[in-house]
Coordinates of C-alpha atoms and ligand atoms in Angstrom, one line a residue:
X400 CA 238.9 70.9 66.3
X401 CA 238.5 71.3 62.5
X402 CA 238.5 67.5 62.5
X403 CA 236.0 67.0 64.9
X404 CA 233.9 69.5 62.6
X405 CA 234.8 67.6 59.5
X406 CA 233.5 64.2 61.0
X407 CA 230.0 65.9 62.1
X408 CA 230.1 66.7 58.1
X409 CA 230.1 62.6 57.7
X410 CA 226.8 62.1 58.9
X411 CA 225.0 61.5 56.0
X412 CA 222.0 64.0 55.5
X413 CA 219.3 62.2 53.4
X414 CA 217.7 65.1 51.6
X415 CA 214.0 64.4 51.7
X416 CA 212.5 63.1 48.1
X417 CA 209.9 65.1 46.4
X418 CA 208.0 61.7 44.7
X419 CA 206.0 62.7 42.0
X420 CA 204.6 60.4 39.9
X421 CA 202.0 60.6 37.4
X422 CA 198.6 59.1 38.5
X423 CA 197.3 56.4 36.4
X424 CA 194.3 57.8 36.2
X425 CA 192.5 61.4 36.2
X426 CA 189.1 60.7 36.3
X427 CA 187.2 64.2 35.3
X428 CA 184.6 65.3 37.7
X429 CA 181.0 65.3 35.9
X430 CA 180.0 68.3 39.0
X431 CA 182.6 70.6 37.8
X432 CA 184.1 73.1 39.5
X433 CA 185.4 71.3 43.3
X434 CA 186.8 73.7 45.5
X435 CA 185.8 72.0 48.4
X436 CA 185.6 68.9 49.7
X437 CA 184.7 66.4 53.0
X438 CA 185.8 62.8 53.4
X439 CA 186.5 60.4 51.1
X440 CA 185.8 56.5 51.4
X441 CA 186.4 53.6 49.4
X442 CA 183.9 50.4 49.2
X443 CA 183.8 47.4 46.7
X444 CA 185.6 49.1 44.3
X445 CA 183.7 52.2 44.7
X446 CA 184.9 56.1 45.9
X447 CA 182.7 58.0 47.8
X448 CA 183.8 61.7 48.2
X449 CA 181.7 64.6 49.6
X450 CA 181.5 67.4 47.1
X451 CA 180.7 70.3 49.3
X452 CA 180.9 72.9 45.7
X453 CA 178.5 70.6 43.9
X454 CA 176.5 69.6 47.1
X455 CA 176.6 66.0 46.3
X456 CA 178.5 62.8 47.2
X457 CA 180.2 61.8 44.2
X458 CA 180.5 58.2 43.5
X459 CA 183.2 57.0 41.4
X460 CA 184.2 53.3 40.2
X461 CA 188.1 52.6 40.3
X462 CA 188.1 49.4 38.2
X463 CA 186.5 51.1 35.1
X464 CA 187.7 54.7 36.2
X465 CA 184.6 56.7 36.0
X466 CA 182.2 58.4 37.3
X467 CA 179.1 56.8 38.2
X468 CA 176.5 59.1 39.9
X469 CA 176.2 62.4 41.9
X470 CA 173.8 61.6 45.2
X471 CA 172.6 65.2 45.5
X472 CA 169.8 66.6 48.5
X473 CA 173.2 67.8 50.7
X474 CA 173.4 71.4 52.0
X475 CA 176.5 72.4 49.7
X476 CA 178.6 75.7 50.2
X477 CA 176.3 78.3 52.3
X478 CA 177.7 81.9 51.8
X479 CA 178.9 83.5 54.8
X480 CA 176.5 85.4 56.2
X481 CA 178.6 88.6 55.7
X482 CA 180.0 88.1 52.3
X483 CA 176.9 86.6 50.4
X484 CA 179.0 87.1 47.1
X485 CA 181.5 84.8 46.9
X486 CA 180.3 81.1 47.6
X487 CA 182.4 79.2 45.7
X488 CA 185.3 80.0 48.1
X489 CA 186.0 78.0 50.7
X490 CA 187.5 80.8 53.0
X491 CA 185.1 82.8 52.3
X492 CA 181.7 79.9 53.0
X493 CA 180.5 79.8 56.4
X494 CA 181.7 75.9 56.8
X495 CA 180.0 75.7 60.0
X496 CA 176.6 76.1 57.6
X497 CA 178.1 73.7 54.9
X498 CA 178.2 70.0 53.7
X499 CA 178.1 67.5 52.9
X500 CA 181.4 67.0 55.7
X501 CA 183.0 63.6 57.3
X502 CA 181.6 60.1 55.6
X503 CA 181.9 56.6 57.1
X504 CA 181.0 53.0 55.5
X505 CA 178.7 50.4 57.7
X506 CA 180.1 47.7 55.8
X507 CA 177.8 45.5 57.7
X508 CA 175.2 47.1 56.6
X509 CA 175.8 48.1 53.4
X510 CA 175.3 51.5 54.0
X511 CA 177.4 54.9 54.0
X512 CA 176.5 58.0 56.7
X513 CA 177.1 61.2 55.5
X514 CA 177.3 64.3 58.1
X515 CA 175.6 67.5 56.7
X516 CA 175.7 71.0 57.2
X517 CA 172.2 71.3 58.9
X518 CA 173.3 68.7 61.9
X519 CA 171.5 66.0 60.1
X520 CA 173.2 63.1 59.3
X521 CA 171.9 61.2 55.6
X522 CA 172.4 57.4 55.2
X523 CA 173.2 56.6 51.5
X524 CA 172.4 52.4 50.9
X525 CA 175.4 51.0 48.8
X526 CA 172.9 48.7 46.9
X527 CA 171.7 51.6 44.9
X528 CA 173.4 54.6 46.0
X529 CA 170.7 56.6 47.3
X530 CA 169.1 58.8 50.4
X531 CA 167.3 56.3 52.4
X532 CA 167.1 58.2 55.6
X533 CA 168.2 61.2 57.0
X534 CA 168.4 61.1 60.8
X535 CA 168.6 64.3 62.8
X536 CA 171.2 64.7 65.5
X537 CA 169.7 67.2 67.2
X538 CA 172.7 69.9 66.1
X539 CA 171.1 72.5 63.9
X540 CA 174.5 73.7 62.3
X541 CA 177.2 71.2 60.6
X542 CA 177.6 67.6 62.0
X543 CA 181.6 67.2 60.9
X544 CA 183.0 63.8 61.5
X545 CA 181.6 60.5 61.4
X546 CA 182.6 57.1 62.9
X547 CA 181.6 53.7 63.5
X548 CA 182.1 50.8 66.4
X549 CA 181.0 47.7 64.3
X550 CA 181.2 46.2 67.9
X551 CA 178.2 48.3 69.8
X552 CA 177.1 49.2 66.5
X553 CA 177.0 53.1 67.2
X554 CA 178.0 55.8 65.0
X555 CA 180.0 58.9 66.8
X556 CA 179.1 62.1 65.0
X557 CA 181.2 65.4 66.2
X558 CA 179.0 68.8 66.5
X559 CA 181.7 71.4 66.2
X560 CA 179.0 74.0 67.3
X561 CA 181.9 77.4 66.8
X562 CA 178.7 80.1 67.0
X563 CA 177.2 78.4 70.6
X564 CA 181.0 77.5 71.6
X565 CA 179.7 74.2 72.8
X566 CA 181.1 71.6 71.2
X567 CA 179.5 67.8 71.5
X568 CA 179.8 64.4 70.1
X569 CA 176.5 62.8 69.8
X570 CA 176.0 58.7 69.2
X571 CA 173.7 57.4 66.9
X572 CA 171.4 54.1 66.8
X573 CA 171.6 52.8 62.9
X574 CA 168.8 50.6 63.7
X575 CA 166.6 52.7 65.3
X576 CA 168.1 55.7 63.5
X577 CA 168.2 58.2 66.6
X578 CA 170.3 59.5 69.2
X579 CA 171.8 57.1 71.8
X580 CA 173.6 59.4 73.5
X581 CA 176.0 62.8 73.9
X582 CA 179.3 64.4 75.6
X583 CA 180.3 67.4 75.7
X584 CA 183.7 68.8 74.8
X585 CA 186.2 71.3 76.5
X586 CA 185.5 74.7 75.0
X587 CA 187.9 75.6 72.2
X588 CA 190.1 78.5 72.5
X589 CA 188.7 81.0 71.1
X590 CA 192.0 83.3 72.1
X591 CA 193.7 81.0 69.8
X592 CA 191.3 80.7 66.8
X593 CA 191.4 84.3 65.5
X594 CA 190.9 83.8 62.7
X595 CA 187.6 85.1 62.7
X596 CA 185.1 83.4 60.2
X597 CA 187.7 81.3 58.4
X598 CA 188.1 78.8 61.4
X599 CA 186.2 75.5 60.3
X600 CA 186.2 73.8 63.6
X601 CA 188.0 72.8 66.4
X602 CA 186.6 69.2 66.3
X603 CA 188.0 67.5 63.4
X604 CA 188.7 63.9 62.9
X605 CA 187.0 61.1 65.0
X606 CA 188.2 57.7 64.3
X607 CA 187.5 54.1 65.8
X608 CA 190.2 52.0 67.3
X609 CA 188.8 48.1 66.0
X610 CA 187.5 46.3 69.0
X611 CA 188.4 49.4 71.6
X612 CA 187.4 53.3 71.5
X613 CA 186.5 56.2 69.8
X614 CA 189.0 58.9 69.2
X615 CA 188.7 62.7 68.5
X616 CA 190.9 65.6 67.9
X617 CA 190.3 68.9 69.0
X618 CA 192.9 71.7 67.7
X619 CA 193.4 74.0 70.6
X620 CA 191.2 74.1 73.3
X621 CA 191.1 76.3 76.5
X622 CA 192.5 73.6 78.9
X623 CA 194.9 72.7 75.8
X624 CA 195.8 75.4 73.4
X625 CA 198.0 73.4 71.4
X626 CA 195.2 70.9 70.9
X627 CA 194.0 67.2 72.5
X628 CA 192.8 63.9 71.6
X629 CA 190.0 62.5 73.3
X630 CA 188.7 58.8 73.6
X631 CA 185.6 57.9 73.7
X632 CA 183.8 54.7 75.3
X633 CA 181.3 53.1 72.9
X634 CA 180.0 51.2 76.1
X635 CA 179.4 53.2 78.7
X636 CA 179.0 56.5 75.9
X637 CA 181.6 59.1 78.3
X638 CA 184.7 60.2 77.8
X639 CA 187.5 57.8 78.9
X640 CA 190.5 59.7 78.6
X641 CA 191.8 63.1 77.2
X642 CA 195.3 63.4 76.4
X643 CA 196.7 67.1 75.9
X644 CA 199.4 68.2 73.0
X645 CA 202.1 71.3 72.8
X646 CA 202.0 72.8 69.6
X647 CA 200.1 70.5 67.2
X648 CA 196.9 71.6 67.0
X649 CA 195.7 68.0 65.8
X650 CA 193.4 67.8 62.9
X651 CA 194.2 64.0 61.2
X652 CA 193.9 61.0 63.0
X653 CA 194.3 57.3 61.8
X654 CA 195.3 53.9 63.7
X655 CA 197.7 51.3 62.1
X656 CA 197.3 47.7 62.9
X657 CA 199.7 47.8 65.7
X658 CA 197.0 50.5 67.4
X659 CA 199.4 52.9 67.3
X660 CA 197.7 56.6 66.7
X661 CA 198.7 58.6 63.6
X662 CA 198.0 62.5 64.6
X663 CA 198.2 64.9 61.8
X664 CA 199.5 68.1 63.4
X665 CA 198.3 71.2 62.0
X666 CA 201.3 73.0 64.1
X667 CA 200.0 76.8 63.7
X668 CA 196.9 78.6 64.1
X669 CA 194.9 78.2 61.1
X670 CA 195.7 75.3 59.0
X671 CA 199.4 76.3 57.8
X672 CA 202.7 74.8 59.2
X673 CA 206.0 76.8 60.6
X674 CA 208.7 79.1 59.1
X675 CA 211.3 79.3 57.2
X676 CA 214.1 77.1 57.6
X677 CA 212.7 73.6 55.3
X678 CA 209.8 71.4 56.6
X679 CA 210.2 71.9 60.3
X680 CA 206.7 71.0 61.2
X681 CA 205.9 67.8 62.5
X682 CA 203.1 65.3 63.5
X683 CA 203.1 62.9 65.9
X684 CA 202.2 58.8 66.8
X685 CA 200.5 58.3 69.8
X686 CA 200.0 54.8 71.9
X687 CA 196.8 55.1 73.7
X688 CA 196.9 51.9 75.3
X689 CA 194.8 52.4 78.5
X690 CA 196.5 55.2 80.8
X691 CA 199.6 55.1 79.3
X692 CA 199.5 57.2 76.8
X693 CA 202.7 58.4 75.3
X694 CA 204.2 59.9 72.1
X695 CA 206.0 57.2 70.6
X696 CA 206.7 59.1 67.1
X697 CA 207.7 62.6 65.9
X698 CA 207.7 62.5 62.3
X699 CA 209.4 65.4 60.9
X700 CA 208.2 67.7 57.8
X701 CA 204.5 66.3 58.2
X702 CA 202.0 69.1 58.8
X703 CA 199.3 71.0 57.7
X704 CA 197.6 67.9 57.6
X705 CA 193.8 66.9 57.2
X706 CA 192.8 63.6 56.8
X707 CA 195.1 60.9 57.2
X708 CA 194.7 56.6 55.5
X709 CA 196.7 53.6 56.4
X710 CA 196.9 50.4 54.5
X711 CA 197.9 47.5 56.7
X712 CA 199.9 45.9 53.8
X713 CA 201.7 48.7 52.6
X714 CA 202.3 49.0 56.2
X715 CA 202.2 53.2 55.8
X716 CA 200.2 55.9 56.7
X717 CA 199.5 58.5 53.9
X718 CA 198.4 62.2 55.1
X719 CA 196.7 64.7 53.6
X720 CA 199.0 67.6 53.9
X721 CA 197.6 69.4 51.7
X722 CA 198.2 73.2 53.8
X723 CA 202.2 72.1 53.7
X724 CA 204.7 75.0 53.5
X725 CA 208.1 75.0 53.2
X726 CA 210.1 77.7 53.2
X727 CA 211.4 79.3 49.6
X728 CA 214.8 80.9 50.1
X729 CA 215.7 83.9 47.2
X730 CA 218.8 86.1 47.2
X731 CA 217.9 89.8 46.9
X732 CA 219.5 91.1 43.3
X733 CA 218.3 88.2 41.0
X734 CA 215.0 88.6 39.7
X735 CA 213.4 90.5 42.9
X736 CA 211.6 93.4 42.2
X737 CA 213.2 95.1 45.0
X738 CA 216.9 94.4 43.6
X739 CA 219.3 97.1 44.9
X740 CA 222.5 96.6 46.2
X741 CA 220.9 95.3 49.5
X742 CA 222.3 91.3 49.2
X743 CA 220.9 90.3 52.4
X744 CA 218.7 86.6 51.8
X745 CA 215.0 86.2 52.0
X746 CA 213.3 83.3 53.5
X747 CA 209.5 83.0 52.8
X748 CA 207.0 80.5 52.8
X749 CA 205.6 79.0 50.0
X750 CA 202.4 76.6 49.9
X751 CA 204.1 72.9 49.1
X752 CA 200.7 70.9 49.2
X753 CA 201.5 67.1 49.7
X754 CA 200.1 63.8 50.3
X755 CA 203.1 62.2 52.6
X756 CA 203.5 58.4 52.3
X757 CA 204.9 57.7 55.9
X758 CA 206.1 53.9 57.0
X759 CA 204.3 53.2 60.1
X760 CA 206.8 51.3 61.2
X761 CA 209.8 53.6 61.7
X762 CA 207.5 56.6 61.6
X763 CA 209.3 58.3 58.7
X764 CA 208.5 59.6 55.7
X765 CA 208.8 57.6 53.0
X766 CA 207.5 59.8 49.5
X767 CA 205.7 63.3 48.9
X768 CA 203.7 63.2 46.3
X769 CA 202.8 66.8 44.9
X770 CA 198.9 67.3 45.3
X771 CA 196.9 70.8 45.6
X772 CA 195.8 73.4 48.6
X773 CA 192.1 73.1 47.5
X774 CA 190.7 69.8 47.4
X775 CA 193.8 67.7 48.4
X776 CA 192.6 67.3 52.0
X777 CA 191.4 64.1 51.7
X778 CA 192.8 60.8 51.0
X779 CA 191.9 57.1 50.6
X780 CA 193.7 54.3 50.0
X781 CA 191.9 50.2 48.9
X782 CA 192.9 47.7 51.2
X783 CA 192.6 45.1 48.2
X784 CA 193.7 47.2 45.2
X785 CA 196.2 49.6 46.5
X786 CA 195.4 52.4 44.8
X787 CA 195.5 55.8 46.6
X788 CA 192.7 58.2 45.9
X789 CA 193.4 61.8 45.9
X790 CA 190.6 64.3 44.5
X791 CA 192.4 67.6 42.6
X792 CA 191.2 70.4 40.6
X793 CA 191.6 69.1 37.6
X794 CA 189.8 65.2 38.5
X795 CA 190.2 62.2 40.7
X796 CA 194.0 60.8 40.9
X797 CA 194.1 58.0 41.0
X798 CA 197.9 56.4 41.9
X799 CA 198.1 52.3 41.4
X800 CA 200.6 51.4 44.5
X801 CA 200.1 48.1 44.4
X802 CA 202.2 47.1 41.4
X803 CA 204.9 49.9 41.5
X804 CA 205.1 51.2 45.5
X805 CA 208.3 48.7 45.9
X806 CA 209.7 49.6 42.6
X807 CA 209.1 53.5 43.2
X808 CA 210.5 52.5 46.8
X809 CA 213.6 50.5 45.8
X810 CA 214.2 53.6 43.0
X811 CA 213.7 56.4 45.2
X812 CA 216.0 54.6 48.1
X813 CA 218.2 53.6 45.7
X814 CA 218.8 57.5 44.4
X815 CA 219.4 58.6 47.8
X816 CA 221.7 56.3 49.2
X817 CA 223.6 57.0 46.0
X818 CA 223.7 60.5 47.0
X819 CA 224.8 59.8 50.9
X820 CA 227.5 58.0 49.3
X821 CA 229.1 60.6 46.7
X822 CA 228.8 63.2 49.9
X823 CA 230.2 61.0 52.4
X824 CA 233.1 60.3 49.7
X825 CA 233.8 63.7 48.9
X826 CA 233.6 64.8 52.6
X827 CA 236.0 62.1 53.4
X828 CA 238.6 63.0 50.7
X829 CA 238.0 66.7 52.1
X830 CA 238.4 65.0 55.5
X831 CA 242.4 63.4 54.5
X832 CA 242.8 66.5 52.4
X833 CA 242.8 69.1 55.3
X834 CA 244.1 66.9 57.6
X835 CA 247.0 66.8 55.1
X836 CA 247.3 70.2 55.0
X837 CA 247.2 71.2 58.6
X838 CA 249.8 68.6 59.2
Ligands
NAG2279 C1 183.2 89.6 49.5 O1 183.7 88.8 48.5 C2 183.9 89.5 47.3 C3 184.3 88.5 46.2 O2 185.5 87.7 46.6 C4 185.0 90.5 47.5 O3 185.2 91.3 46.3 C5 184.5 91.5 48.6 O4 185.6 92.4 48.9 C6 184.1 90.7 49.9 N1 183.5 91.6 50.8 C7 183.9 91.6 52.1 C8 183.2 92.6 52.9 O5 184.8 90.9 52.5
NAG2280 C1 167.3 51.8 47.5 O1 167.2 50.6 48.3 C2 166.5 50.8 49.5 C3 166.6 49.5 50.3 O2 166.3 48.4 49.5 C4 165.0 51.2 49.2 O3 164.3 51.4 50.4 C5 165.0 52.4 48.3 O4 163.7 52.7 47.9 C6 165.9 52.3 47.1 N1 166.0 53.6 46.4 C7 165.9 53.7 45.1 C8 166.0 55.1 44.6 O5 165.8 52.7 44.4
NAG2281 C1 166.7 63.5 53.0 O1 166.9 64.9 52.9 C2 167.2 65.3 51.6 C3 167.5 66.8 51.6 O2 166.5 67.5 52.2 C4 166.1 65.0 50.6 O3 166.5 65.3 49.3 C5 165.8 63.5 50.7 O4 164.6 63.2 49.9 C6 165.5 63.0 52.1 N1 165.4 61.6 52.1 C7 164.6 60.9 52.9 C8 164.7 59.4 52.7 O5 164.0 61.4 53.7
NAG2282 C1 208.9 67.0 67.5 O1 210.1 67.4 66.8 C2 210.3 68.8 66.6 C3 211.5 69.0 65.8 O2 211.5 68.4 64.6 C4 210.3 69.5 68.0 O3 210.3 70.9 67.8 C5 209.0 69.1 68.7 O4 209.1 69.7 70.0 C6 208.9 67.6 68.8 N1 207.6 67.4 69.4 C7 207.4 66.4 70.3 C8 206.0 66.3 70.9 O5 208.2 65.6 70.6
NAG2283 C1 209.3 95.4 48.0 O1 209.2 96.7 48.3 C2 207.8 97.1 48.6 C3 207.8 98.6 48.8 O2 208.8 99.0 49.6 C4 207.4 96.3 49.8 O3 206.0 96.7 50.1 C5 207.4 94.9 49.6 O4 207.1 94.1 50.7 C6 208.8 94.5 49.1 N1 208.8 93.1 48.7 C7 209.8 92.2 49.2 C8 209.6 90.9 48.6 O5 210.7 92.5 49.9
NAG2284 C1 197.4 77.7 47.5 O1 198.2 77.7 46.4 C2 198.2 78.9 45.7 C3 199.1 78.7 44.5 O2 200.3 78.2 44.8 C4 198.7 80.1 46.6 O3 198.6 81.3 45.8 C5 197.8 80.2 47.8 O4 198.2 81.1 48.7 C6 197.7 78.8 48.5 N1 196.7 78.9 49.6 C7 197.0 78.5 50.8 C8 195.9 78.6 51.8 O5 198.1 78.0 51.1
NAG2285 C1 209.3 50.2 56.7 O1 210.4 50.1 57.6 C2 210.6 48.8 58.0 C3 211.7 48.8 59.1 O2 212.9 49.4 58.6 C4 211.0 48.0 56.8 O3 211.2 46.6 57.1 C5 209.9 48.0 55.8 O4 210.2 47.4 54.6 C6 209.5 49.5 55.5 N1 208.3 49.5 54.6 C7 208.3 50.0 53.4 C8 207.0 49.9 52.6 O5 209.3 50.5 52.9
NAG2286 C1 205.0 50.5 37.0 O1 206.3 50.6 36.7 C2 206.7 49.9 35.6 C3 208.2 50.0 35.5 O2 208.7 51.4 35.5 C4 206.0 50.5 34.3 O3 206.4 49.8 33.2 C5 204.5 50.3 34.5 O4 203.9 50.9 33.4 C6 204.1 51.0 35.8 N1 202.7 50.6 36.0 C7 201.8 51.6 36.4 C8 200.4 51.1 36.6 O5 202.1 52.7 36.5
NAG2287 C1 183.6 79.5 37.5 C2 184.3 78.3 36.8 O1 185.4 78.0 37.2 N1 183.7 77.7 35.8 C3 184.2 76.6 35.2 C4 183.5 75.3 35.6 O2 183.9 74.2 34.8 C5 183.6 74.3 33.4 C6 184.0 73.0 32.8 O3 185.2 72.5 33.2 C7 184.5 75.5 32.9 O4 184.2 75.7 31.5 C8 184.0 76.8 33.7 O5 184.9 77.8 33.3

């Protein structure tokens, strides 16, 4: 028996790498102040986040790492109706109220739409990186995501609608700049979203799957409390297909080039993961392919996650996970301020905001880099360049991938293996010692 137990020791336990390395570049924000933020985009060289503190999209160029202009006339950070005092803090802003919120790039025509706070959504042209129209949506509180079927050349815009509980998803013409047409959501569940005034939405990401469908996630609705993903057909404008989730409450979602569906779990009510016990919360990969829809991945220690990126060649999915905990174990007696002779251990949570670099083709993680709980809940990543764009308290981070991802890789893998190898030598000369010894 103990040998069998000494053998189970032998699997090698690769402990999970904490990757932190310093951004190349900090770029300071000229708004000062960020607490909140929407989507973030990147486009010739250019980032595009929406500044919800500063009421702006800021516009920042990555080659020469700064700032180039503020494109203000959004709604900002509206006060919650019954705290009027505090409107810089996120939890404490009536988000439904606020933007500027989800951004998506027409690349075809050169032109960026920005979802607002008042249900209006503003198109921003690239050429000069202004307000050239602001189309209304019909919603009259915030339009959330935003995105865009090059194919039938519609934009899908998600109206969260929390106060009416009737959330919708409403198309838009760029050409004509109006509404094309709308569907209506399940109801969320308002059982499960307690948290009062501090929910933002149930609706959160909607993304486009090239040359197929529109995909939203809903965190918890009534037909699914622990949240769905719903797909959308650009042709015919109705919902094709909703696919129901245990205990994820969905928030991120992003495609890889094999069409396989990245779904950031939020995996608790609210945006924070599960308990004590390490990174036990998880997200998920879908396939969505027609009617078969199945969960082909269950990547561990992911959650708490908003917005999600994927860069075909670096063939990996970075999320947002920025409302991350993991659990802080502390033996009573130490430095507690309860120390008595009680030696029983503690286990709580502690906020461990991340952005997780996951390979998208084993579905596991492959880095955490450290980020913040504030504004690191959006992330973009250049196609061409390979930098990854995170926006922090303290300025834009910018991380260059391109020239050091295999080296950080090879370093990192390197470190760990080295560490599976010491512990499965030391557990196999514990192995031939006992064995040994019991003889
Ligand atoms: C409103 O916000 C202020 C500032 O954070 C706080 O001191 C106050 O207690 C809040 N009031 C209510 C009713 O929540
Ligand atoms: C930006 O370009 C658009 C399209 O050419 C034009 O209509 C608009 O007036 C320009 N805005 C500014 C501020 O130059
Ligand atoms: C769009 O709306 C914003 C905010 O009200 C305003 O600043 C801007 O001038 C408008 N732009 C156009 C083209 O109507
Ligand atoms: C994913 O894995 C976790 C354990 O890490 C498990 O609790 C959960 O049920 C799994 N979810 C799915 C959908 O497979
Ligand atoms: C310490 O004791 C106080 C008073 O009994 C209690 O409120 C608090 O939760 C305890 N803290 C911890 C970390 O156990
Ligand atoms: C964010 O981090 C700060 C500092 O670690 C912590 O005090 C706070 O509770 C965290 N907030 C959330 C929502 O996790
Ligand atoms: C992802 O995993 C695959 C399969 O193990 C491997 O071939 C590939 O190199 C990995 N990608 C990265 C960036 O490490
Ligand atoms: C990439 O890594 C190499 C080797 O450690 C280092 O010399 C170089 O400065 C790094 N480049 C960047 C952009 O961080
Ligand atoms: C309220 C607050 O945090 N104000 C800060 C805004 O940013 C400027 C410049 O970084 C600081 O000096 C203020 O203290």
């Amino acid at each position: 028996m103990k040998f069998v137990n000494f053998l189970i020791l032998l699997i090698p336990v690769r402990a999970q790498q904490l990757y932190n390395p310093k951004p190349s570049t900090v770029i300071p924000w000229k708004s000062h102040n960020a607490t909140s933020v929407g989507g973030s985009a990147i486009f010739n060289q250019q980032y595009y986040l929406s500044d919800r503190t500063n009421a702006a999209v800021e516009v920042f160029d990555i080659s020469s790492a700064s700032q180039i202009t503020t494109i203000k006339g959004f709604r900002g950070l509206v006060p919650h109706p019954h705290n009027k005092s505090d409107p810089l803090e996120t939890e404490k802003a009536n988000l439904e109220l606020s933007g500027p919120n989800g951004l998506v790039v027409l690349s075809d025509r050169d032109e960026l739409y920005v979802a607002d706070g008042d249900g209006t959504v503003r198109v921003i042209n690239l050429a000069n990186n202004s307000i050239v129209a602001n189309i209304s949506t019909g919603a009259t509180r915030r339009a959330n995501a935003v995105a865009y079927c090059p194919w039938t050349k519609l934009v899908f815009v998600t109206y969260p609608n929390i106060q009416e509980n009737n959330p919708q998803g409403v198309f838009v013409d760029p050409l004509a700049r109006s509404v094309a047409g709308q569907v209506t959501f399940n109801r969320p569940n308002t059982g499960t979203l307690t948290h009062g005034y501090h929910v933002a939405s149930t609706l959160s990401e909607a993304v486009y799957k090239p040359n197929d469908r529109f995909y939203v996630a809903s965190s918890s609705t009534v037909v699914n409390p622990g949240g769905e993903i719903i797909e959308i057909d650009p042709f015919t404008l109705t919902i094709s297909h909703t696919f129901g989730l245990d205990n994820c409450y969905p928030v991120g979602l992003m495609f890889n080039n094999e069409g396989h569906l990245f779904v950031g779990c939020s995996n608790g009510r609210g945006l924070a993961s599960p308990s004590a016990g390490g990174p036990t919360g998880y997200s998920l990969v879908l396939r969505t392919s027609s009617n078969k829809w199945s969960v082909i991945g269950n990547v561990s220690g992911v959650s708490g996650v908003d917005q999600v990126a994927y860069s075909q060649s670096l063939g990996s999915w970075f999320a947002a996970a920025y409302r991350e905990r993991t659990a802080k174990t502390r033996t009573a007696g130490s430095s507690s301020p309860n120390s008595s002779s009680d030696e029983t251990t503690h286990k709580q949570e502690k906020s461990a905001p991340q952005v997780d670099i996951i390979n998208s083709t084993t579905n596991k993680v492959q880095h955490r880099i450290q980020t913040d709980n504030r504004t690191g809940q959006t992330v973009a990543v250049d196609p061409h360049t390979h930098n990854l764009i995170v926006p922090l308290i303290g300025g834009i981070a910018i991380y260059k991938l391109e020239r050091n991802a295999t080296h950080y890789l090879d370093e990192s893998i390197a470190a760990s293996t080295q560490v599976d190898s010491y512990v499965g030598i030391v557990t196999l000369m514990l192995v031939v010692l006992t064995f040994y010894i019991c003889m």
